[in-house]
PDB file of C-alpha atoms in Angstrom:
ATOM      1  CA  MET K   3      42.522 164.628 144.295  1.00 89.00           C
ATOM      2  CA  THR K   4      45.261 165.771 146.737  1.00 97.00           C
ATOM      3  CA  THR K   5      47.202 169.004 146.269  1.00 98.00           C
ATOM      4  CA  PHE K   6      50.813 168.584 147.292  1.00 98.00           C
ATOM      5  CA  VAL K   7      52.255 171.848 148.394  1.00 98.00           C
ATOM      6  CA  LEU K   8      56.148 171.597 147.930  1.00 98.00           C
ATOM      7  CA  ILE K   9      58.316 174.006 149.786  1.00 98.00           C
ATOM      8  CA  HIS K  10      62.036 173.960 148.873  1.00 98.00           C
ATOM      9  CA  GLY K  11      65.046 174.444 151.077  1.00 97.00           C
ATOM     10  CA  GLY K  12      67.460 177.324 151.581  1.00 93.00           C
ATOM     11  CA  GLY K  13      68.946 178.632 148.261  1.00 91.00           C
ATOM     12  CA  GLY K  14      66.726 176.282 146.309  1.00 95.00           C
ATOM     13  CA  SER K  15      63.851 176.922 143.966  1.00 97.00           C
ATOM     14  CA  ALA K  16      60.580 175.404 142.615  1.00 98.00           C
ATOM     15  CA  TRP K  17      62.789 173.561 140.020  1.00 98.00           C
ATOM     16  CA  ASP K  18      64.202 171.197 142.716  1.00 98.00           C
ATOM     17  CA  TRP K  19      60.733 169.525 142.693  1.00 98.00           C
ATOM     18  CA  HIS K  20      60.233 169.157 138.861  1.00 98.00           C
ATOM     19  CA  LEU K  21      60.773 165.329 138.804  1.00 98.00           C
ATOM     20  CA  LEU K  22      58.523 164.754 141.889  1.00 98.00           C
ATOM     21  CA  ASP K  23      55.963 167.250 140.453  1.00 98.00           C
ATOM     22  CA  ALA K  24      55.829 165.196 137.228  1.00 98.00           C
ATOM     23  CA  GLU K  25      55.497 161.956 139.263  1.00 98.00           C
ATOM     24  CA  LEU K  26      52.622 163.192 141.343  1.00 98.00           C
ATOM     25  CA  ARG K  27      50.692 164.889 138.601  1.00 98.00           C
ATOM     26  CA  GLY K  28      51.110 161.556 136.534  1.00 98.00           C
ATOM     27  CA  ARG K  29      49.200 159.967 139.421  1.00 97.00           C
ATOM     28  CA  GLY K  30      46.284 162.321 139.320  1.00 97.00           C
ATOM     29  CA  HIS K  31      47.336 164.921 141.987  1.00 98.00           C
ATOM     30  CA  ASP K  32      47.743 168.624 141.839  1.00 98.00           C
ATOM     31  CA  VAL K  33      51.100 170.299 142.793  1.00 98.00           C
ATOM     32  CA  VAL K  34      51.903 173.719 144.119  1.00 98.00           C
ATOM     33  CA  ALA K  35      55.645 174.652 143.999  1.00 98.00           C
ATOM     34  CA  VAL K  36      56.791 178.060 144.129  1.00 97.00           C
ATOM     35  CA  ASP K  37      60.102 180.038 144.426  1.00 97.00           C
ATOM     36  CA  LEU K  38      60.455 181.367 147.956  1.00 98.00           C
ATOM     37  CA  PRO K  39      61.692 185.049 147.822  1.00 97.00           C
ATOM     38  CA  VAL K  40      65.066 184.107 149.320  1.00 94.00           C
ATOM     39  CA  GLU K  41      66.900 186.908 147.448  1.00 94.00           C
ATOM     40  CA  ASP K  42      64.559 189.585 148.588  1.00 94.00           C
ATOM     41  CA  GLU K  43      66.307 191.579 151.362  1.00 94.00           C
ATOM     42  CA  SER K  44      62.811 192.949 152.585  1.00 95.00           C
ATOM     43  CA  ALA K  45      61.234 189.436 152.871  1.00 96.00           C
ATOM     44  CA  GLY K  46      60.991 187.591 156.250  1.00 96.00           C
ATOM     45  CA  LEU K  47      59.521 184.314 157.369  1.00 97.00           C
ATOM     46  CA  ARG K  48      56.028 185.450 157.149  1.00 97.00           C
ATOM     47  CA  GLU K  49      56.491 186.824 153.606  1.00 97.00           C
ATOM     48  CA  TYR K  50      57.899 183.446 152.589  1.00 98.00           C
ATOM     49  CA  ALA K  51      54.870 181.616 153.926  1.00 98.00           C
ATOM     50  CA  GLU K  52      52.533 184.278 152.269  1.00 98.00           C
ATOM     51  CA  THR K  53      54.088 183.464 148.878  1.00 98.00           C
ATOM     52  CA  VAL K  54      53.029 179.925 149.369  1.00 98.00           C
ATOM     53  CA  VAL K  55      49.530 180.632 150.741  1.00 98.00           C
ATOM     54  CA  GLU K  56      48.961 182.956 147.723  1.00 98.00           C
ATOM     55  CA  ALA K  57      49.939 180.124 145.324  1.00 98.00           C
ATOM     56  CA  ILE K  58      47.619 177.684 147.016  1.00 98.00           C
ATOM     57  CA  GLY K  59      44.622 179.913 146.543  1.00 97.00           C
ATOM     58  CA  ASP K  60      41.405 178.180 147.335  1.00 96.00           C
ATOM     59  CA  ARG K  61      42.714 174.699 146.825  1.00 97.00           C
ATOM     60  CA  ARG K  62      41.693 172.082 149.420  1.00 95.00           C
ATOM     61  CA  ASP K  63      42.945 168.537 150.404  1.00 97.00           C
ATOM     62  CA  LEU K  64      46.299 169.782 151.058  1.00 98.00           C
ATOM     63  CA  VAL K  65      49.502 167.993 152.009  1.00 98.00           C
ATOM     64  CA  VAL K  66      52.318 170.295 152.775  1.00 98.00           C
ATOM     65  CA  VAL K  67      55.904 169.015 152.138  1.00 98.00           C
ATOM     66  CA  ALA K  68      58.703 171.077 153.596  1.00 98.00           C
ATOM     67  CA  HIS K  69      62.319 170.267 152.668  1.00 98.00           C
ATOM     68  CA  SER K  70      65.433 171.097 154.668  1.00 98.00           C
ATOM     69  CA  TRP K  71      65.415 174.906 155.517  1.00 97.00           C
ATOM     70  CA  GLY K  72      61.735 174.876 154.301  1.00 98.00           C
ATOM     71  CA  GLY K  73      60.943 173.301 157.622  1.00 98.00           C
ATOM     72  CA  PHE K  74      60.842 176.892 158.957  1.00 98.00           C
ATOM     73  CA  ILE K  75      58.102 177.777 156.435  1.00 98.00           C
ATOM     74  CA  GLY K  76      55.919 174.570 156.219  1.00 98.00           C
ATOM     75  CA  PRO K  77      54.421 174.946 159.729  1.00 98.00           C
ATOM     76  CA  LEU K  78      53.734 178.772 159.123  1.00 98.00           C
ATOM     77  CA  VAL K  79      51.779 177.834 155.994  1.00 98.00           C
ATOM     78  CA  CYS K  80      49.711 175.217 157.968  1.00 98.00           C
ATOM     79  CA  ASP K  81      48.999 177.828 160.496  1.00 98.00           C
ATOM     80  CA  ARG K  82      47.431 179.912 157.688  1.00 97.00           C
ATOM     81  CA  VAL K  83      45.667 177.192 155.625  1.00 98.00           C
ATOM     82  CA  LYS K  84      43.766 174.016 156.454  1.00 97.00           C
ATOM     83  CA  ALA K  85      46.198 171.173 155.659  1.00 98.00           C
ATOM     84  CA  ASP K  86      45.450 167.501 156.058  1.00 97.00           C
ATOM     85  CA  LEU K  87      49.107 166.649 156.720  1.00 98.00           C
ATOM     86  CA  LEU K  88      52.475 168.258 157.142  1.00 98.00           C
ATOM     87  CA  VAL K  89      55.392 166.297 155.943  1.00 98.00           C
ATOM     88  CA  MET K  90      58.850 167.446 157.164  1.00 98.00           C
ATOM     89  CA  LEU K  91      61.331 166.057 154.549  1.00 98.00           C
ATOM     90  CA  THR K  92      64.757 165.910 156.082  1.00 98.00           C
ATOM     91  CA  ALA K  93      63.838 169.263 157.437  1.00 98.00           C
ATOM     92  CA  MET K  94      64.946 171.710 160.208  1.00 98.00           C
ATOM     93  CA  ILE K  95      62.414 171.710 162.936  1.00 98.00           C
ATOM     94  CA  PRO K  96      62.045 175.156 164.436  1.00 98.00           C
ATOM     95  CA  ALA K  97      61.287 176.045 168.099  1.00 98.00           C
ATOM     96  CA  PRO K  98      59.061 178.896 169.028  1.00 97.00           C
ATOM     97  CA  GLY K  99      61.096 182.154 168.882  1.00 97.00           C
ATOM     98  CA  GLU K 100      64.110 180.499 167.355  1.00 98.00           C
ATOM     99  CA  ARG K 101      66.095 182.300 164.671  1.00 97.00           C
ATOM    100  CA  PRO K 102      66.919 180.010 161.742  1.00 96.00           C
ATOM    101  CA  ALA K 103      70.618 181.262 161.967  1.00 95.00           C
ATOM    102  CA  ASP K 104      70.646 179.794 165.603  1.00 96.00           C
ATOM    103  CA  TRP K 105      69.137 176.402 164.767  1.00 97.00           C
ATOM    104  CA  TRP K 106      72.525 174.629 163.917  1.00 95.00           C
ATOM    105  CA  ALA K 107      74.052 175.709 167.281  1.00 95.00           C
ATOM    106  CA  ASN K 108      70.764 175.076 169.342  1.00 96.00           C
ATOM    107  CA  THR K 109      70.441 171.532 168.023  1.00 97.00           C
ATOM    108  CA  GLY K 110      74.013 170.647 168.466  1.00 95.00           C
ATOM    109  CA  PHE K 111      74.511 170.294 164.728  1.00 92.00           C
ATOM    110  CA  GLY K 112      77.840 172.391 164.914  1.00 80.00           C
ATOM    111  CA  LYS K 113      79.652 174.300 162.184  1.00 74.00           C
ATOM    112  CA  ARG K 114      80.534 172.483 158.985  1.00 77.00           C
ATOM    113  CA  ASP K 115      82.415 173.604 155.949  1.00 79.00           C
ATOM    114  CA  ILE K 116      80.771 172.814 152.640  1.00 81.00           C
ATOM    115  CA  ASP K 117      83.754 171.827 150.600  1.00 85.00           C
ATOM    116  CA  ASP K 118      81.854 169.471 148.366  1.00 92.00           C
ATOM    117  CA  PRO K 119      78.296 170.406 148.003  1.00 93.00           C
ATOM    118  CA  ILE K 120      77.346 167.670 145.595  1.00 95.00           C
ATOM    119  CA  GLY K 121      79.062 165.131 147.763  1.00 94.00           C
ATOM    120  CA  GLN K 122      77.368 166.407 150.892  1.00 93.00           C
ATOM    121  CA  PHE K 123      73.854 167.067 149.649  1.00 96.00           C
ATOM    122  CA  MET K 124      73.354 165.111 146.270  1.00 97.00           C
ATOM    123  CA  HIS K 125      75.876 162.239 146.121  1.00 96.00           C
ATOM    124  CA  ASP K 126      73.239 159.945 144.660  1.00 97.00           C
ATOM    125  CA  VAL K 127      71.771 162.385 142.196  1.00 97.00           C
ATOM    126  CA  PRO K 128      72.693 161.629 138.557  1.00 97.00           C
ATOM    127  CA  ALA K 129      75.830 163.803 137.732  1.00 96.00           C
ATOM    128  CA  GLU K 130      74.248 166.022 135.112  1.00 97.00           C
ATOM    129  CA  LEU K 131      71.157 166.672 137.243  1.00 97.00           C
ATOM    130  CA  ALA K 132      73.334 167.639 140.243  1.00 96.00           C
ATOM    131  CA  ALA K 133      75.406 169.978 138.152  1.00 96.00           C
ATOM    132  CA  GLU K 134      72.294 171.736 136.846  1.00 96.00           C
ATOM    133  CA  ALA K 135      71.038 171.984 140.480  1.00 96.00           C
ATOM    134  CA  MET K 136      74.105 173.714 141.479  1.00 95.00           C
ATOM    135  CA  THR K 137      73.793 176.265 138.689  1.00 95.00           C
ATOM    136  CA  ARG K 138      70.361 177.137 140.032  1.00 95.00           C
ATOM    137  CA  SER K 139      71.401 177.679 143.569  1.00 93.00           C
ATOM    138  CA  ARG K 140      70.390 181.155 144.941  1.00 93.00           C
ATOM    139  CA  GLU K 141      71.905 183.410 147.619  1.00 89.00           C
ATOM    140  CA  HIS K 142      69.889 183.464 150.845  1.00 87.00           C
ATOM    141  CA  THR K 143      69.425 187.095 152.209  1.00 89.00           C
ATOM    142  CA  ASP K 144      69.791 187.726 156.119  1.00 91.00           C
ATOM    143  CA  LYS K 145      66.383 188.892 157.229  1.00 94.00           C
ATOM    144  CA  ALA K 146      64.486 185.504 157.206  1.00 94.00           C
ATOM    145  CA  MET K 147      67.600 183.907 158.716  1.00 95.00           C
ATOM    146  CA  ARG K 148      67.868 186.249 161.739  1.00 96.00           C
ATOM    147  CA  GLU K 149      64.193 186.887 162.745  1.00 96.00           C
ATOM    148  CA  PRO K 150      62.653 184.683 165.387  1.00 97.00           C
ATOM    149  CA  TRP K 151      60.221 181.981 164.155  1.00 98.00           C
ATOM    150  CA  PRO K 152      56.825 183.724 164.876  1.00 97.00           C
ATOM    151  CA  LEU K 153      54.731 180.819 166.174  1.00 98.00           C
ATOM    152  CA  ASP K 154      54.366 180.096 169.998  1.00 97.00           C
ATOM    153  CA  ARG K 155      53.470 176.391 169.242  1.00 97.00           C
ATOM    154  CA  TRP K 156      53.346 173.865 166.567  1.00 98.00           C
ATOM    155  CA  PRO K 157      50.308 174.191 164.298  1.00 98.00           C
ATOM    156  CA  ASP K 158      47.373 171.867 164.807  1.00 97.00           C
ATOM    157  CA  VAL K 159      48.196 169.633 161.974  1.00 98.00           C
ATOM    158  CA  PRO K 160      49.018 166.010 161.691  1.00 97.00           C
ATOM    159  CA  THR K 161      52.721 165.885 161.131  1.00 98.00           C
ATOM    160  CA  ARG K 162      55.240 163.299 159.834  1.00 98.00           C
ATOM    161  CA  PHE K 163      58.924 163.417 159.515  1.00 98.00           C
ATOM    162  CA  LEU K 164      60.632 161.578 156.673  1.00 98.00           C
ATOM    163  CA  LEU K 165      64.302 161.074 157.131  1.00 98.00           C
ATOM    164  CA  CYS K 166      66.886 160.016 154.478  1.00 98.00           C
ATOM    165  CA  ARG K 167      69.188 157.245 155.790  1.00 98.00           C
ATOM    166  CA  ASP K 168      72.077 158.179 153.423  1.00 97.00           C
ATOM    167  CA  ASP K 169      71.784 161.998 154.175  1.00 97.00           C
ATOM    168  CA  ARG K 170      75.413 163.245 154.790  1.00 95.00           C
ATOM    169  CA  TRP K 171      74.188 166.738 155.825  1.00 95.00           C
ATOM    170  CA  HIS K 172      71.293 165.999 158.235  1.00 95.00           C
ATOM    171  CA  GLU K 173      72.916 162.772 159.496  1.00 95.00           C
ATOM    172  CA  PRO K 174      70.363 160.128 160.377  1.00 97.00           C
ATOM    173  CA  ASP K 175      71.428 159.627 163.939  1.00 96.00           C
ATOM    174  CA  PHE K 176      71.429 163.270 164.613  1.00 96.00           C
ATOM    175  CA  MET K 177      68.039 163.947 163.002  1.00 97.00           C
ATOM    176  CA  ARG K 178      66.300 161.081 164.880  1.00 98.00           C
ATOM    177  CA  GLU K 179      67.171 162.675 168.187  1.00 97.00           C
ATOM    178  CA  VAL K 180      66.047 166.188 167.009  1.00 98.00           C
ATOM    179  CA  VAL K 181      62.807 164.765 165.771  1.00 98.00           C
ATOM    180  CA  ARG K 182      62.024 163.043 169.018  1.00 98.00           C
ATOM    181  CA  ALA K 183      63.032 166.036 170.988  1.00 98.00           C
ATOM    182  CA  ARG K 184      61.273 168.587 169.038  1.00 98.00           C
ATOM    183  CA  LEU K 185      58.253 166.824 167.756  1.00 98.00           C
ATOM    184  CA  GLY K 186      58.012 163.922 170.196  1.00 97.00           C
ATOM    185  CA  ILE K 187      57.539 161.360 167.217  1.00 98.00           C
ATOM    186  CA  THR K 188      59.636 158.791 165.692  1.00 98.00           C
ATOM    187  CA  PRO K 189      60.653 159.600 162.112  1.00 98.00           C
ATOM    188  CA  ASP K 190      59.747 157.606 159.091  1.00 98.00           C
ATOM    189  CA  GLU K 191      62.867 156.624 156.925  1.00 98.00           C
ATOM    190  CA  MET K 192      63.785 156.030 153.360  1.00 98.00           C
ATOM    191  CA  ASP K 193      67.046 155.436 151.521  1.00 98.00           C
ATOM    192  CA  GLY K 194      68.751 158.447 149.733  1.00 97.00           C
ATOM    193  CA  SER K 195      70.690 161.556 150.212  1.00 97.00           C
ATOM    194  CA  HIS K 196      69.483 165.045 151.223  1.00 98.00           C
ATOM    195  CA  ALA K 197      67.831 165.538 147.838  1.00 98.00           C
ATOM    196  CA  PRO K 198      65.373 162.597 147.457  1.00 98.00           C
ATOM    197  CA  MET K 199      63.139 164.561 145.142  1.00 98.00           C
ATOM    198  CA  LEU K 200      66.042 164.581 142.564  1.00 98.00           C
ATOM    199  CA  ALA K 201      67.526 161.297 143.363  1.00 98.00           C
ATOM    200  CA  ARG K 202      64.495 159.025 143.992  1.00 98.00           C
ATOM    201  CA  PRO K 203      61.305 161.049 142.817  1.00 98.00           C
ATOM    202  CA  LYS K 204      59.285 157.785 142.339  1.00 98.00           C
ATOM    203  CA  GLU K 205      60.133 156.446 145.581  1.00 98.00           C
ATOM    204  CA  LEU K 206      59.437 159.612 147.402  1.00 98.00           C
ATOM    205  CA  ALA K 207      56.083 159.880 145.528  1.00 98.00           C
ATOM    206  CA  ASP K 208      55.301 156.377 146.743  1.00 97.00           C
ATOM    207  CA  ARG K 209      56.033 157.385 150.325  1.00 97.00           C
ATOM    208  CA  LEU K 210      53.906 160.547 150.065  1.00 98.00           C
ATOM    209  CA  GLU K 211      50.984 158.621 148.514  1.00 96.00           C
ATOM    210  CA  GLY K 212      51.375 156.061 151.148  1.00 96.00           C
ATOM    211  CA  TYR K 213      50.660 158.622 153.865  1.00 96.00           C
ATOM    212  CA  LEU K 214      47.222 159.190 152.122  1.00 93.00           C
ATOM    213  CA  THR K 215      46.364 155.423 152.133  1.00 83.00           C
ATOM    214  CA  GLY K 216      47.856 154.507 155.402  1.00 77.00           C
ATOM    215  CA  ARG K 217      50.583 152.371 153.762  1.00 60.00           C
ATOM    216  CA  SER K 218      53.444 154.497 155.219  1.00 61.00           C
TER     217      SER K 218
END
């Protein structure tokens, strides 16, 4: 049995994973998904990672999946626990010493206005589900956004990047270049928006299981 450790993105919550959670458990796997302390003004990047590590406890056979802003946290968790694989899911890839708030400028992402969050992040998510996701959005405090990413190198863990071809936020051409520049690998790809765990949970579960069997 594999334990999938699911780390949500900025302003998200463990709820974001509930469809994927059910899909993975139905296939005989264990799942750890927690709310990062994004609303805690005293919490920094290490506290976010510690929240995940505490939830993992003594579980083994770990696959860590980090989504979007959670890409700053997934590698920190893998630096603390022994994971078999880190999957960066349309995620931000940090550089040593980089502040999360600087990532957009450092990578050339640029500044964008979010006039239509559902259209930009969840355009293929069923309307009622997307609306519920918006009601669950949480404010992200400044400390974790403005402190330097604490590792001086990428953790010693096999790493895959799963890119979404229909992502309107982390656009595919942009992310392909960031992945090659920062991880030195070619990303894997699937269809879907920035929220595949809500739009395509079965397909995403298939892809994650494929990493275990060598099919992906």
